[in-house]
Structures are given as C-alpha cells and as structure tokens.
Coordinates of N, CA, C and O in Angstrom, one line a residue:
Chain A
M40 N -6.0 -22.5 -47.4 CA -5.9 -23.3 -46.7 C -6.5 -21.7 -45.2 O -6.8 -20.9 -45.5
I41 N -8.0 -22.1 -44.7 CA -8.4 -21.3 -44.1 C -7.5 -20.4 -42.6 O -6.9 -19.5 -41.8
Y42 N -6.5 -21.9 -41.9 CA -6.0 -22.2 -41.3 C -5.0 -21.1 -41.3 O -4.5 -20.0 -40.4
E43 N -4.2 -20.9 -43.1 CA -3.3 -20.0 -42.9 C -3.8 -18.4 -42.6 O -3.1 -17.8 -42.2
W44 N -5.0 -18.7 -43.4 CA -5.2 -16.8 -43.1 C -5.5 -16.0 -41.6 O -5.2 -15.5 -41.1
I45 N -5.9 -17.8 -41.0 CA -6.1 -16.9 -39.6 C -5.3 -16.0 -38.7 O -4.7 -15.4 -38.5
I46 N -4.1 -17.5 -38.8 CA -2.7 -17.5 -38.4 C -1.6 -16.1 -38.9 O -1.8 -15.4 -37.9
S47 N -2.1 -15.8 -40.1 CA -1.4 -14.9 -40.7 C -2.1 -13.3 -40.3 O -1.1 -12.6 -39.5
I48 N -3.6 -13.6 -40.3 CA -4.2 -12.3 -39.3 C -3.4 -11.8 -37.9 O -3.9 -10.5 -37.7
L49 N -3.0 -12.9 -37.3 CA -3.3 -12.9 -35.4 C -1.9 -12.5 -35.9 O -1.6 -11.3 -34.5
L50 N -1.2 -12.8 -36.1 CA -0.1 -13.1 -36.2 C 0.6 -11.4 -36.7 O 0.9 -10.2 -35.9
L51 N 0.2 -11.0 -37.7 CA 0.0 -9.0 -37.7 C -1.0 -8.5 -37.0 O -0.4 -7.0 -36.5
I52 N -0.9 -7.9 -35.7 CA -2.4 -7.5 -35.4 C -1.7 -7.4 -34.3 O -1.1 -7.2 -33.5
G53 N -1.1 -9.0 -33.9 CA -0.1 -8.7 -32.4 C 1.5 -8.2 -32.8 O 2.0 -7.5 -31.6
G54 N 2.4 -8.6 -33.9 CA 3.2 -7.9 -34.0 C 3.1 -6.2 -34.0 O 3.7 -5.4 -33.8
S55 N 1.3 -6.0 -35.0 CA 1.0 -4.6 -34.9 C 1.8 -4.2 -33.1 O 1.8 -2.5 -33.2
L56 N 0.9 -4.8 -32.7 CA 0.6 -4.1 -31.9 C 1.7 -4.1 -30.7 O 1.6 -2.7 -30.2
I57 N 3.1 -4.5 -30.7 CA 3.7 -4.7 -30.3 C 4.6 -4.1 -30.4 O 5.3 -3.1 -29.8
L58 N 4.3 -3.4 -32.0 CA 5.9 -2.0 -32.5 C 4.7 -0.6 -31.6 O 5.3 -0.5 -31.4
I59 N 3.8 -0.7 -31.9 CA 2.4 0.3 -31.0 C 3.0 0.9 -29.7 O 4.1 1.6 -29.5
G60 N 2.8 0.1 -29.1 CA 4.0 -0.3 -27.9 C 4.9 0.2 -27.6 O 5.6 1.6 -26.7
S61 N 6.0 -0.4 -28.5 CA 7.0 0.6 -28.4 C 7.6 2.3 -29.0 O 8.1 2.5 -28.3
V62 N 7.2 2.1 -30.2 CA 6.4 3.7 -29.8 C 6.3 4.1 -29.0 O 6.7 5.6 -29.5
G63 N 5.1 4.1 -28.4 CA 4.2 4.9 -27.5 C 5.9 4.0 -26.4 O 5.5 5.8 -25.7
L64 N 6.3 3.8 -25.8 CA 7.7 3.3 -24.5 C 8.6 4.9 -25.6 O 9.0 6.3 -25.0
V65 N 8.7 5.3 -27.1 CA 9.6 6.5 -27.6 C 8.8 7.4 -27.3 O 9.6 8.6 -26.9
K66 N 7.7 7.8 -28.1 CA 7.5 9.6 -27.4 C 6.6 10.3 -26.9 O 6.8 11.3 -26.9
M67 N 5.6 8.9 -26.0 CA 5.4 9.7 -25.0 C 6.7 10.9 -24.0 O 8.0 10.5 -23.8
P68 N 6.1 11.9 -23.4 CA 6.5 13.3 -22.9 C 7.7 12.6 -21.3 O 8.5 12.9 -20.9
D69 N 6.2 11.7 -20.6 CA 7.2 11.9 -19.2 C 7.3 10.1 -18.7 O 6.0 9.7 -19.6
F70 N 7.5 10.2 -17.6 CA 8.0 8.2 -17.4 C 5.8 8.1 -17.2 O 6.0 6.6 -17.6
F71 N 5.4 8.9 -16.5 CA 3.8 8.0 -16.3 C 2.7 7.9 -17.5 O 2.0 7.1 -17.8
M72 N 3.1 8.3 -18.6 CA 3.1 8.1 -19.8 C 3.4 7.3 -20.7 O 2.1 6.2 -20.8
R73 N 4.0 6.7 -20.6 CA 5.4 5.7 -20.8 C 5.4 4.4 -20.4 O 5.2 3.4 -21.3
L74 N 4.1 4.3 -18.8 CA 3.8 3.0 -18.8 C 3.2 2.6 -19.7 O 2.9 1.3 -19.3
H75 N 1.7 3.1 -19.9 CA 0.5 3.1 -21.1 C 0.9 2.7 -22.3 O 0.3 1.5 -22.1
G76 N 1.6 2.7 -22.4 CA 1.9 2.4 -23.8 C 2.2 0.2 -24.1 O 1.8 -0.7 -24.6
P77 N 3.7 0.0 -23.4 CA 3.8 -1.6 -23.8 C 3.2 -2.2 -22.7 O 3.0 -3.7 -22.9
T78 N 1.8 -2.0 -22.6 CA 1.3 -2.5 -21.3 C -0.1 -3.1 -22.5 O -0.4 -4.1 -22.6
K79 N 0.0 -2.3 -23.4 CA -1.0 -3.3 -24.5 C -0.3 -4.0 -25.0 O -0.4 -5.3 -25.5
A80 N 1.4 -3.7 -25.4 CA 2.1 -5.0 -26.4 C 1.6 -6.2 -24.8 O 1.8 -7.6 -26.1
T81 N 1.9 -5.9 -23.4 CA 2.0 -7.1 -22.8 C 1.0 -8.5 -23.0 O 0.9 -9.4 -23.5
T82 N -0.2 -7.5 -23.1 CA -1.6 -7.8 -22.9 C -2.4 -8.6 -24.8 O -2.0 -9.8 -24.8
L83 N -2.4 -7.3 -25.3 CA -3.3 -7.7 -26.3 C -2.2 -8.8 -27.4 O -3.0 -8.9 -28.3
G84 N -1.2 -8.3 -27.8 CA -0.1 -8.2 -28.1 C 0.3 -9.2 -28.3 O 0.6 -10.9 -29.0
M85 N 1.3 -10.3 -27.0 CA 1.4 -11.2 -26.3 C 0.5 -12.5 -26.9 O 0.6 -13.5 -27.8
A86 N -0.6 -12.0 -26.3 CA -2.0 -12.6 -26.4 C -2.3 -13.3 -27.7 O -2.7 -14.8 -28.8
C87 N -2.3 -12.0 -28.7 CA -2.7 -12.6 -29.9 C -1.1 -13.6 -31.1 O -1.7 -14.4 -31.6
I88 N -0.6 -13.0 -30.8 CA 0.8 -14.0 -31.1 C 0.9 -15.4 -30.4 O 1.3 -16.5 -31.5
L89 N 0.8 -15.4 -29.3 CA 0.2 -16.8 -29.0 C -0.9 -17.9 -29.2 O -1.4 -18.6 -28.7
I90 N -1.8 -16.6 -29.0 CA -2.9 -17.8 -29.5 C -2.6 -18.3 -30.8 O -3.3 -19.5 -31.8
A91 N -1.8 -17.0 -31.8 CA -1.4 -18.1 -33.2 C -0.6 -19.1 -33.3 O -0.4 -20.2 -34.3
G92 N 0.9 -19.4 -32.3 CA 1.0 -20.3 -32.3 C 0.1 -21.4 -32.0 O 1.0 -22.7 -32.6
M93 N -0.5 -20.9 -30.5 CA -1.2 -22.1 -30.6 C -2.0 -23.5 -32.2 O -2.4 -24.3 -32.0
V94 N -2.7 -22.3 -32.6 CA -3.0 -22.7 -33.6 C -2.2 -23.3 -35.0 O -2.8 -24.1 -35.4
Y95 N -1.7 -22.3 -35.2 CA -0.2 -23.8 -36.0 C -0.4 -24.9 -35.6 O -0.4 -26.1 -36.1
F96 N 0.1 -25.0 -34.0 CA 0.1 -26.6 -33.5 C -0.6 -26.9 -33.7 O -0.5 -27.9 -33.7
S97 N -1.8 -26.7 -32.7 CA -2.8 -27.3 -33.2 C -3.2 -28.3 -34.9 O -3.9 -29.5 -35.0
V98 N -2.9 -27.3 -35.3 CA -3.3 -27.6 -37.1 C -2.2 -28.9 -37.6 O -2.9 -30.2 -37.8
T99 N -1.0 -28.7 -37.7 CA 0.7 -29.1 -37.7 C 0.5 -30.5 -37.3 O 0.9 -31.3 -38.0
H100 N 0.3 -30.7 -35.9 CA 0.9 -31.9 -34.6 C -0.4 -32.6 -34.9 O -0.2 -33.2 -34.4
G101 N -1.4 -31.9 -35.1 CA -3.1 -32.8 -35.3 C -3.7 -33.2 -33.5 O -5.2 -33.0 -33.9
D102 N -2.9 -32.9 -32.8 CA -3.7 -33.0 -31.7 C -3.2 -30.8 -30.9 O -2.3 -30.6 -31.7
F103 N -4.6 -31.5 -30.2 CA -5.3 -29.8 -29.4 C -3.7 -29.0 -28.9 O -3.6 -29.5 -27.7
S104 N -3.3 -28.1 -29.0 CA -2.2 -27.7 -27.9 C -2.7 -26.7 -27.0 O -3.3 -25.7 -27.4
F105 N -1.9 -27.0 -26.0 CA -2.9 -26.4 -24.7 C -1.7 -25.0 -24.4 O -2.1 -24.2 -23.7
K106 N -0.6 -25.9 -24.3 CA 0.2 -24.6 -23.3 C 1.2 -24.0 -23.5 O 1.5 -23.1 -22.8
E107 N 0.5 -22.6 -24.6 CA 0.8 -21.1 -24.7 C 0.2 -20.7 -24.1 O -0.1 -19.6 -24.0
I108 N -0.8 -21.0 -23.4 CA -2.6 -20.5 -22.8 C -0.9 -19.8 -21.4 O -1.9 -19.0 -21.1
L109 N -0.8 -20.7 -21.5 CA 0.1 -20.4 -19.9 C 0.9 -18.8 -19.9 O 0.9 -18.8 -18.8
I110 N 1.6 -19.3 -21.5 CA 2.3 -17.2 -20.7 C 1.2 -16.8 -20.9 O 2.1 -15.8 -20.3
S111 N 0.2 -16.5 -21.7 CA -0.8 -15.8 -21.7 C -1.0 -15.7 -20.2 O -1.1 -14.3 -20.2
V112 N -1.1 -16.0 -19.9 CA -2.6 -16.4 -18.3 C -1.3 -15.9 -17.3 O -1.3 -14.6 -16.4
F113 N -0.4 -16.8 -17.6 CA 1.4 -15.9 -17.0 C 1.7 -14.1 -17.2 O 1.8 -13.4 -15.6
L114 N 1.3 -13.9 -18.2 CA 2.1 -12.1 -18.3 C 0.5 -11.9 -17.8 O 1.0 -10.6 -17.6
L115 N -0.8 -11.7 -18.2 CA -2.0 -11.3 -18.1 C -2.0 -11.3 -15.8 O -2.4 -10.5 -15.5
I116 N -1.3 -12.3 -15.2 CA -0.8 -12.4 -13.6 C -0.1 -10.8 -13.5 O -0.3 -10.3 -12.6
T117 N 1.0 -11.5 -13.7 CA 2.6 -10.5 -13.0 C 2.5 -9.0 -14.0 O 3.1 -8.3 -13.3
A118 N 1.6 -8.9 -14.9 CA 1.8 -7.5 -15.4 C 1.1 -5.9 -14.8 O 1.6 -5.3 -14.6
P119 N 0.3 -6.7 -14.4 CA -0.5 -5.3 -12.9 C 0.9 -5.3 -11.7 O 0.9 -4.3 -11.7
I120 N 1.6 -6.3 -11.4 CA 1.9 -6.6 -10.0 C 3.4 -5.6 -11.2 O 3.8 -4.1 -10.1
S121 N 3.8 -5.4 -11.9 CA 5.0 -5.3 -11.9 C 4.7 -3.2 -12.7 O 5.6 -3.0 -11.8
G122 N 3.9 -3.5 -13.3 CA 3.1 -2.0 -13.7 C 3.0 -1.2 -12.2 O 3.2 0.5 -11.8
Y123 N 2.6 -1.5 -11.3 CA 2.8 -0.8 -10.1 C 4.0 -1.0 -8.9 O 4.0 0.1 -8.2
M124 N 4.6 -2.5 -9.1 CA 5.8 -1.7 -8.5 C 7.0 -0.4 -9.6 O 7.8 -0.1 -9.0
L125 N 6.3 -0.7 -10.8 CA 7.1 0.5 -11.6 C 6.7 2.1 -10.7 O 7.5 3.2 -11.0
I126 N 5.3 2.2 -11.0 CA 5.2 3.2 -10.1 C 5.7 3.7 -9.0 O 5.6 5.3 -8.4
K127 N 5.2 2.3 -8.2 CA 5.9 2.9 -6.3 C 6.9 3.5 -6.7 O 7.8 4.7 -6.1
S128 N 8.7 2.7 -7.8 CA 9.5 3.5 -7.9 C 9.5 4.4 -8.5 O 10.2 5.6 -7.6
A129 N 8.6 4.4 -9.5 CA 8.8 6.2 -9.9 C 8.4 7.5 -8.8 O 8.8 8.7 -8.4
I130 N 7.5 7.3 -8.4 CA 6.9 8.4 -6.8 C 8.1 8.1 -6.1 O 7.9 9.7 -5.6
H131 N 8.8 7.3 -5.6 CA 9.4 7.4 -4.3 C 10.7 8.6 -5.2 O 12.3 8.9 -4.5
H132 N 11.1 8.4 -6.6 CA 12.0 8.8 -7.1 C 11.5 10.5 -7.5 O 12.6 11.3 -8.5
N133 N 10.4 10.5 -7.2 CA 10.2 12.0 -7.0 C 10.2 12.8 -9.0 O 10.4 13.9 -8.8
L134 N 9.8 11.9 -9.6 CA 9.6 12.0 -11.3 C 8.8 13.4 -11.8 O 7.7 13.4 -10.8
K135 N 9.0 14.0 -12.7 CA 8.8 15.6 -13.4 C 7.4 14.7 -13.8 O 7.6 13.8 -14.9
A136 N 6.0 15.0 -13.7 CA 5.4 14.8 -14.2 C 4.8 15.9 -15.3 O 5.2 16.6 -14.8
E137 N 3.9 15.3 -16.9 CA 3.6 16.5 -17.2 C 2.1 17.9 -16.6 O 1.3 17.3 -16.0
A138 N 3.0 19.0 -16.8 CA 2.1 20.2 -16.4 C 1.0 19.6 -16.2 O 0.2 20.2 -14.9
R139 N 0.0 19.6 -17.5 CA -1.6 19.1 -17.7 C -2.0 17.8 -17.3 O -3.3 18.3 -17.8
T140 N -1.3 17.1 -16.4 CA -2.0 16.0 -16.2 C -3.3 16.6 -15.0 O -3.1 17.0 -13.9
K141 N -4.2 15.4 -15.2 CA -5.0 15.3 -14.4 C -4.5 14.9 -13.2 O -4.1 13.8 -13.0
G142 N -4.7 15.3 -11.7 CA -4.7 14.4 -10.3 C -3.5 15.2 -10.3 O -2.3 13.8 -9.7
L143 N -2.3 16.0 -10.2 CA -0.7 15.6 -10.3 C -0.6 15.9 -8.4 O 0.3 15.0 -8.1
N144 N -1.4 16.1 -7.8 CA -1.2 15.9 -6.2 C -1.5 14.4 -5.6 O -1.2 14.4 -4.4
N145 N -2.2 12.9 -6.8 CA -1.9 12.4 -6.2 C -0.2 11.4 -6.0 O 0.0 10.4 -6.2
I146 N 0.4 12.8 -7.5 CA 2.3 11.7 -7.7 C 2.3 12.4 -7.1 O 3.3 11.6 -6.7
E147 N 2.2 13.4 -6.4 CA 3.7 13.7 -5.5 C 3.9 13.8 -5.3 O 2.1 13.7 -3.7
K148 N 4.8 13.4 -4.0 CA 4.6 13.2 -2.5 C 4.8 14.4 -1.4 O 5.0 15.5 -2.4
Chain B
M289 N 2.6 -18.3 -48.0 CA 2.2 -17.0 -47.4 C 2.3 -16.7 -46.5 O 3.3 -15.4 -45.6
L290 N 2.6 -17.9 -45.4 CA 2.9 -17.8 -43.9 C 3.7 -17.9 -44.2 O 4.3 -16.8 -42.8
G291 N 4.8 -18.0 -44.8 CA 6.4 -17.5 -44.7 C 6.2 -15.9 -44.7 O 7.1 -16.0 -44.0
T292 N 6.3 -15.3 -45.5 CA 6.1 -13.7 -45.4 C 5.6 -13.2 -44.9 O 6.4 -12.5 -44.2
V293 N 4.8 -13.8 -43.6 CA 3.7 -12.8 -42.8 C 4.8 -13.0 -41.6 O 5.3 -12.2 -41.7
I294 N 5.8 -14.0 -42.1 CA 6.2 -14.8 -40.4 C 8.2 -13.4 -40.8 O 7.8 -12.9 -39.6
I295 N 8.3 -13.6 -42.1 CA 9.2 -12.3 -41.9 C 9.1 -11.4 -41.4 O 9.8 -10.1 -40.9
I296 N 7.5 -11.0 -41.8 CA 7.3 -9.8 -42.1 C 6.8 -8.8 -40.7 O 8.0 -8.1 -39.8
V297 N 6.9 -10.2 -39.5 CA 5.9 -9.9 -37.9 C 7.8 -9.8 -37.4 O 7.8 -9.4 -36.7
F298 N 8.5 -10.4 -38.2 CA 10.0 -10.5 -37.3 C 10.8 -9.1 -37.4 O 11.2 -8.6 -36.6
A299 N 10.3 -8.6 -38.3 CA 11.1 -7.0 -39.1 C 10.6 -6.3 -37.4 O 11.0 -5.2 -37.5
M300 N 9.3 -6.0 -37.7 CA 7.9 -5.7 -37.0 C 9.3 -5.6 -34.8 O 8.8 -4.6 -34.7
L301 N 8.8 -7.2 -35.5 CA 9.2 -7.4 -33.8 C 11.0 -6.7 -33.4 O 11.4 -5.9 -32.5
G302 N 12.0 -6.9 -34.4 CA 12.8 -6.2 -34.5 C 13.3 -5.1 -34.7 O 13.4 -4.0 -33.5
V303 N 12.0 -4.5 -35.2 CA 12.1 -2.9 -35.4 C 12.0 -2.0 -33.5 O 12.0 -1.3 -32.6
A304 N 10.6 -2.7 -33.4 CA 9.9 -2.1 -31.2 C 11.5 -3.2 -30.6 O 11.5 -1.8 -29.6
L305 N 12.4 -4.0 -31.3 CA 13.2 -4.3 -30.1 C 14.3 -2.6 -30.0 O 15.0 -2.6 -28.9
L306 N 14.8 -2.4 -31.8 CA 15.1 -1.4 -31.3 C 14.9 -0.4 -30.9 O 15.8 0.4 -30.6
L307 N 13.9 0.2 -30.9 CA 13.2 1.8 -29.8 C 13.3 0.9 -28.4 O 13.5 2.2 -28.0
N308 N 13.0 0.0 -27.8 CA 13.3 -0.2 -26.4 C 15.1 -0.1 -26.6 O 15.9 0.4 -25.1
V309 N 15.9 -0.4 -27.1 CA 17.1 -0.2 -27.1 C 17.5 1.6 -26.6 O 17.8 1.5 -25.9
W310 N 16.7 1.5 -27.8 CA 16.9 3.0 -27.2 C 16.4 4.3 -26.8 O 17.4 5.4 -26.2
R311 N 15.3 3.6 -26.0 CA 15.0 4.3 -24.3 C 15.8 3.8 -23.7 O 16.1 4.5 -22.4
L312 N 16.1 2.8 -23.8 CA 17.2 2.2 -22.7 C 18.3 2.8 -22.1 O 18.7 3.1 -21.8
I313 N 18.2 3.3 -23.5 CA 19.7 3.9 -24.0 C 19.8 5.5 -22.9 O 20.5 6.0 -22.5
K314 N 18.8 5.3 -23.3 CA 18.5 8.0 -23.5 C 18.3 8.1 -21.9 O 17.8 9.2 -21.6
G315 N 17.0 6.7 -21.9 CA 15.9 6.9 -21.2 C 17.0 8.3 -20.2 O 17.4 7.5 -18.4
P316 N 16.5 9.4 -19.4 CA 15.9 10.1 -18.2 C 16.4 9.4 -17.4 O 17.3 9.9 -16.3
S317 N 15.7 8.6 -16.3 CA 15.8 8.0 -15.1 C 16.4 7.0 -14.6 O 16.0 6.0 -16.3
I318 N 16.5 5.9 -14.0 CA 16.1 4.8 -13.7 C 15.0 4.2 -13.7 O 15.3 2.4 -14.7
P319 N 13.6 4.6 -13.2 CA 12.9 3.6 -13.9 C 12.1 3.8 -15.7 O 11.7 2.8 -15.4
D320 N 12.9 4.3 -16.2 CA 12.7 4.4 -17.3 C 13.7 2.9 -18.1 O 13.2 2.6 -18.8
R321 N 14.6 3.0 -17.8 CA 15.0 1.8 -18.0 C 15.3 0.6 -17.8 O 14.8 0.0 -18.3
I322 N 14.2 0.2 -15.8 CA 13.5 -0.7 -16.4 C 12.5 -0.4 -16.7 O 12.4 -2.0 -17.3
L323 N 11.9 0.4 -17.4 CA 10.2 -0.4 -18.0 C 10.9 -0.6 -18.9 O 10.7 -1.6 -19.8
A324 N 11.9 -0.4 -19.5 CA 12.6 -0.5 -21.2 C 12.7 -2.3 -21.2 O 12.7 -2.8 -22.3
L325 N 13.6 -2.7 -20.2 CA 13.8 -4.1 -19.8 C 12.8 -4.5 -20.1 O 12.5 -6.2 -20.3
D326 N 12.2 -4.6 -19.3 CA 10.4 -4.8 -19.0 C 10.3 -5.9 -20.3 O 9.3 -5.9 -20.1
T327 N 9.4 -4.5 -21.1 CA 9.4 -4.2 -22.6 C 9.9 -5.2 -23.2 O 9.3 -5.5 -24.6
M328 N 11.6 -4.7 -23.0 CA 12.2 -6.1 -23.8 C 12.1 -7.6 -23.9 O 12.0 -8.1 -25.0
Y329 N 11.7 -7.7 -22.3 CA 12.5 -9.0 -22.7 C 10.2 -9.6 -22.2 O 10.2 -11.0 -23.2
I330 N 9.4 -8.6 -22.6 CA 7.9 -9.4 -23.2 C 8.8 -9.1 -24.9 O 7.3 -10.8 -25.7
N331 N 9.1 -8.9 -25.5 CA 9.2 -9.0 -26.9 C 10.3 -9.8 -27.4 O 9.6 -10.2 -28.4
T332 N 10.6 -10.5 -26.2 CA 12.0 -11.9 -27.1 C 11.0 -13.0 -26.8 O 11.0 -14.0 -27.2
I333 N 10.3 -12.9 -25.7 CA 9.0 -14.1 -25.8 C 8.6 -13.6 -27.2 O 8.6 -14.8 -27.9
A334 N 7.8 -13.2 -27.5 CA 7.0 -13.4 -28.8 C 7.7 -13.9 -29.4 O 7.8 -14.9 -31.4
V335 N 9.5 -13.3 -30.1 CA 10.2 -13.4 -30.8 C 10.5 -15.1 -31.5 O 10.6 -15.5 -31.8
I336 N 11.0 -15.4 -29.4 CA 10.9 -17.1 -29.6 C 10.3 -17.9 -29.8 O 10.2 -18.6 -31.0
V337 N 9.0 -16.8 -29.2 CA 7.3 -18.2 -30.5 C 7.1 -18.1 -31.8 O 7.2 -19.2 -32.4
L338 N 7.9 -17.0 -31.9 CA 7.5 -17.1 -33.4 C 8.6 -17.7 -34.6 O 8.6 -18.3 -35.0
Y339 N 9.6 -17.3 -33.7 CA 10.8 -18.7 -34.4 C 10.3 -20.1 -34.2 O 11.2 -21.2 -35.3
G340 N 9.6 -20.4 -32.8 CA 9.4 -21.5 -33.6 C 8.3 -22.1 -34.1 O 8.3 -23.3 -34.5
V341 N 7.6 -21.1 -34.6 CA 6.3 -21.9 -35.5 C 7.3 -21.6 -36.9 O 6.9 -22.4 -37.6
H342 N 7.7 -20.5 -36.7 CA 9.2 -20.7 -38.4 C 9.5 -22.0 -38.4 O 10.3 -22.1 -39.9
N343 N 10.3 -22.8 -37.5 CA 11.0 -23.4 -37.5 C 9.9 -24.7 -37.3 O 10.9 -25.5 -37.6
D344 N 9.0 -25.2 -37.1 CA 7.5 -26.0 -36.6 C 8.5 -26.6 -35.3 O 8.2 -28.4 -35.5
T345 N 8.7 -26.2 -34.8 CA 8.6 -26.7 -33.4 C 8.7 -26.2 -31.9 O 8.5 -25.5 -32.0
S346 N 7.7 -27.3 -31.7 CA 7.2 -26.9 -30.4 C 8.5 -26.2 -29.0 O 8.1 -26.7 -27.9
L347 N 9.4 -26.5 -29.4 CA 11.0 -27.0 -28.3 C 11.0 -25.9 -27.2 O 11.8 -25.4 -26.9
Y348 N 11.2 -24.7 -28.4 CA 11.3 -23.4 -28.3 C 10.2 -22.2 -26.3 O 10.4 -22.4 -26.0
F349 N 8.9 -22.8 -26.3 CA 8.4 -23.1 -25.7 C 9.0 -23.0 -24.0 O 8.4 -21.9 -23.8
E350 N 9.0 -23.5 -24.0 CA 9.4 -24.0 -22.3 C 10.7 -22.9 -22.4 O 11.0 -22.1 -21.1
A351 N 11.5 -22.2 -22.8 CA 12.2 -21.2 -23.1 C 12.0 -20.2 -23.3 O 12.1 -18.9 -22.6
A352 N 10.3 -19.3 -23.9 CA 9.8 -19.3 -23.5 C 8.6 -18.4 -22.3 O 9.5 -17.2 -21.8
L353 N 8.9 -19.6 -21.4 CA 8.3 -19.7 -20.6 C 9.7 -19.1 -19.3 O 8.3 -18.7 -18.4
L354 N 10.4 -19.8 -19.5 CA 11.3 -19.4 -18.3 C 11.6 -18.1 -18.5 O 12.1 -17.3 -16.8
I355 N 11.7 -17.2 -19.6 CA 12.7 -16.0 -20.3 C 11.2 -15.4 -19.1 O 11.7 -14.0 -18.4
A356 N 10.0 -15.1 -19.3 CA 8.7 -14.9 -18.6 C 9.0 -14.7 -17.4 O 8.8 -14.2 -17.2
M357 N 8.8 -16.3 -16.0 CA 9.2 -15.9 -14.9 C 10.5 -15.4 -14.8 O 10.4 -14.2 -13.7
L358 N 11.8 -15.8 -15.1 CA 12.8 -15.2 -14.7 C 12.5 -12.7 -14.9 O 13.4 -12.8 -14.3
G359 N 11.9 -12.8 -16.2 CA 12.0 -11.2 -16.3 C 10.7 -10.8 -15.1 O 11.3 -9.0 -14.9
F360 N 9.8 -11.6 -14.7 CA 8.7 -10.6 -14.5 C 10.1 -10.4 -12.5 O 9.5 -9.3 -11.4
V361 N 10.7 -11.8 -12.7 CA 10.7 -12.1 -10.9 C 12.2 -10.4 -10.6 O 12.3 -10.1 -10.3
S362 N 12.9 -10.5 -12.2 CA 14.1 -9.6 -12.1 C 13.6 -7.8 -11.8 O 14.3 -7.2 -11.4
T363 N 12.3 -7.6 -12.3 CA 11.7 -6.8 -12.4 C 11.4 -6.0 -10.6 O 11.3 -4.9 -11.3
V364 N 10.2 -7.0 -10.1 CA 10.0 -7.0 -9.0 C 11.4 -6.3 -8.6 O 11.5 -5.5 -7.1
A365 N 12.5 -7.6 -8.0 CA 13.7 -7.9 -7.8 C 13.9 -5.3 -7.6 O 14.6 -5.2 -6.6
L366 N 13.8 -5.9 -9.0 CA 14.9 -4.3 -9.2 C 14.4 -2.6 -8.6 O 14.5 -2.0 -8.0
C367 N 12.6 -3.0 -9.0 CA 11.9 -1.6 -7.9 C 12.4 -2.3 -6.6 O 12.0 -1.2 -6.0
K368 N 12.4 -2.9 -6.1 CA 12.6 -3.3 -4.5 C 13.5 -2.8 -4.3 O 14.5 -1.8 -3.7
Y369 N 14.2 -2.9 -5.2 CA 16.4 -2.5 -4.6 C 16.3 -1.0 -4.9 O 16.1 0.1 -3.6
L370 N 15.1 -0.3 -5.7 CA 15.0 0.9 -5.6 C 14.1 1.7 -4.4 O 14.2 2.6 -4.3
L371 N 13.4 0.8 -4.1 CA 12.2 1.1 -3.7 C 13.1 1.4 -2.2 O 13.0 2.2 -0.9
R372 N 13.5 -0.1 -1.7 CA 14.1 0.0 0.2 C 16.1 0.4 -0.4 O 16.5 0.0 0.8
G373 N 16.1 0.3 -1.0 CA 18.1 0.1 -1.6 C 18.6 -1.0 -0.9 O 20.0 -0.8 -0.8
D374 N 18.0 -1.7 -0.7 CA 19.0 -2.8 -0.1 C 17.3 -4.5 -0.9 O 16.6 -4.0 -0.8
L375 N 18.2 -5.7 -1.0 CA 17.2 -7.0 -1.5 C 17.1 -7.3 -0.5 O 15.6 -7.8 0.0
I376 N 17.8 -8.2 0.5 CA 17.5 -9.3 1.2 C 18.1 -8.0 2.7 O 19.4 -7.9 2.6
E377 N 17.5 -8.1 3.9 CA 17.8 -7.3 5.3 C 18.4 -8.3 6.3 O 17.9 -9.8 6.1

C-alpha cells in the first residue's frame, strides 16, 4: 500500500526531528543556544506528524480530513511569540551566555 | 508495517519526553525550566495525535488542540510573571 509508506516515512521524520530537538535541549551549553533546539520540533516535527495523521484519516475514513491543519497553523503562529517571551525573561534575569557568542553586547543589559 | 513504525515513533517520543524531564529537573535557571515545559507540551500533542492514529479514532484531536492553546497561554503567563513579578495588576 502506497499510503502506508507515506505515513510511515512522515512519522519517522517527525519523530526523529522531535527527538533531535530534545537532545539539543539537553546538550547545548547555555540558554540562548538551548532555545534553538525545540523550535525545530515545534515547526517541522509537529508538521510532519500532523500531516501523517491527516493522510491516515483521509484514507481510512473516506472523506478529506482537514482539521489537523488547525493545530499546525496554531503552533506556527504561537511559536515565535513564546520564543520572544522566553528570550525577554532570560535577558531580564541576566543569564550568562557562552563567551564566543557573536553580538554579546546585544544580550547583556 | 504501520503498527511497527507507530511503536518505534512512540519510543522516540518517550525518550524525548524523558530528556525534557531531565532538563526540567536539572535546569540551572527558571527560563530553562519554562522552556522544558514548553517543549513537553508540544511533545505531548505529538503523542496524543499518534495515539489517535494508533487507535484509529479522531476523538483525541480536540484534546490536542486544547493542550496546544493552554500550553501557549501558560508559557506566556509564566514569562510575564518573570518579567513583571505580577500577573494581574
């Protein structure tokens, strides 16, 4: 079945991206680098898993299932806002950044 | 084949959630812990959608949408509390 292959590949790509985002959250040295890991999980990983779910429900339930796009669009809208708020609170708390980061004077108050 | 792949992706998401819990416990500062919670709710949405595919029902979609909305609002509220020291003035 061709749709099983499509769903399996999309699910594997999405699961791998979410796992990579969490590994980045653990392995990165300071907060400003740690923020970059989970953004890939939010956009690419969730988009892959939701498209896989959409294809599955479209094939098995007969009619076109459109509503999984809602979660993806909502995450795409809200991810930059929460990232901005997290960076604002990190700068407010004077978190230490790695010394070789470019543009350190933009981070420190 | 699809059943095996779903089990493998469940294992991947479980490992990702455990790594987030590690960062949530260890995290040296409060924004690190908020970031770990933010990542945890996103991974939970993925788990719920995958559970819906596993059980062949679209019943869990509304739960995933609710978790997405409440997670975003809670992240913004926590960051606002860190910035202002107060939520409703």
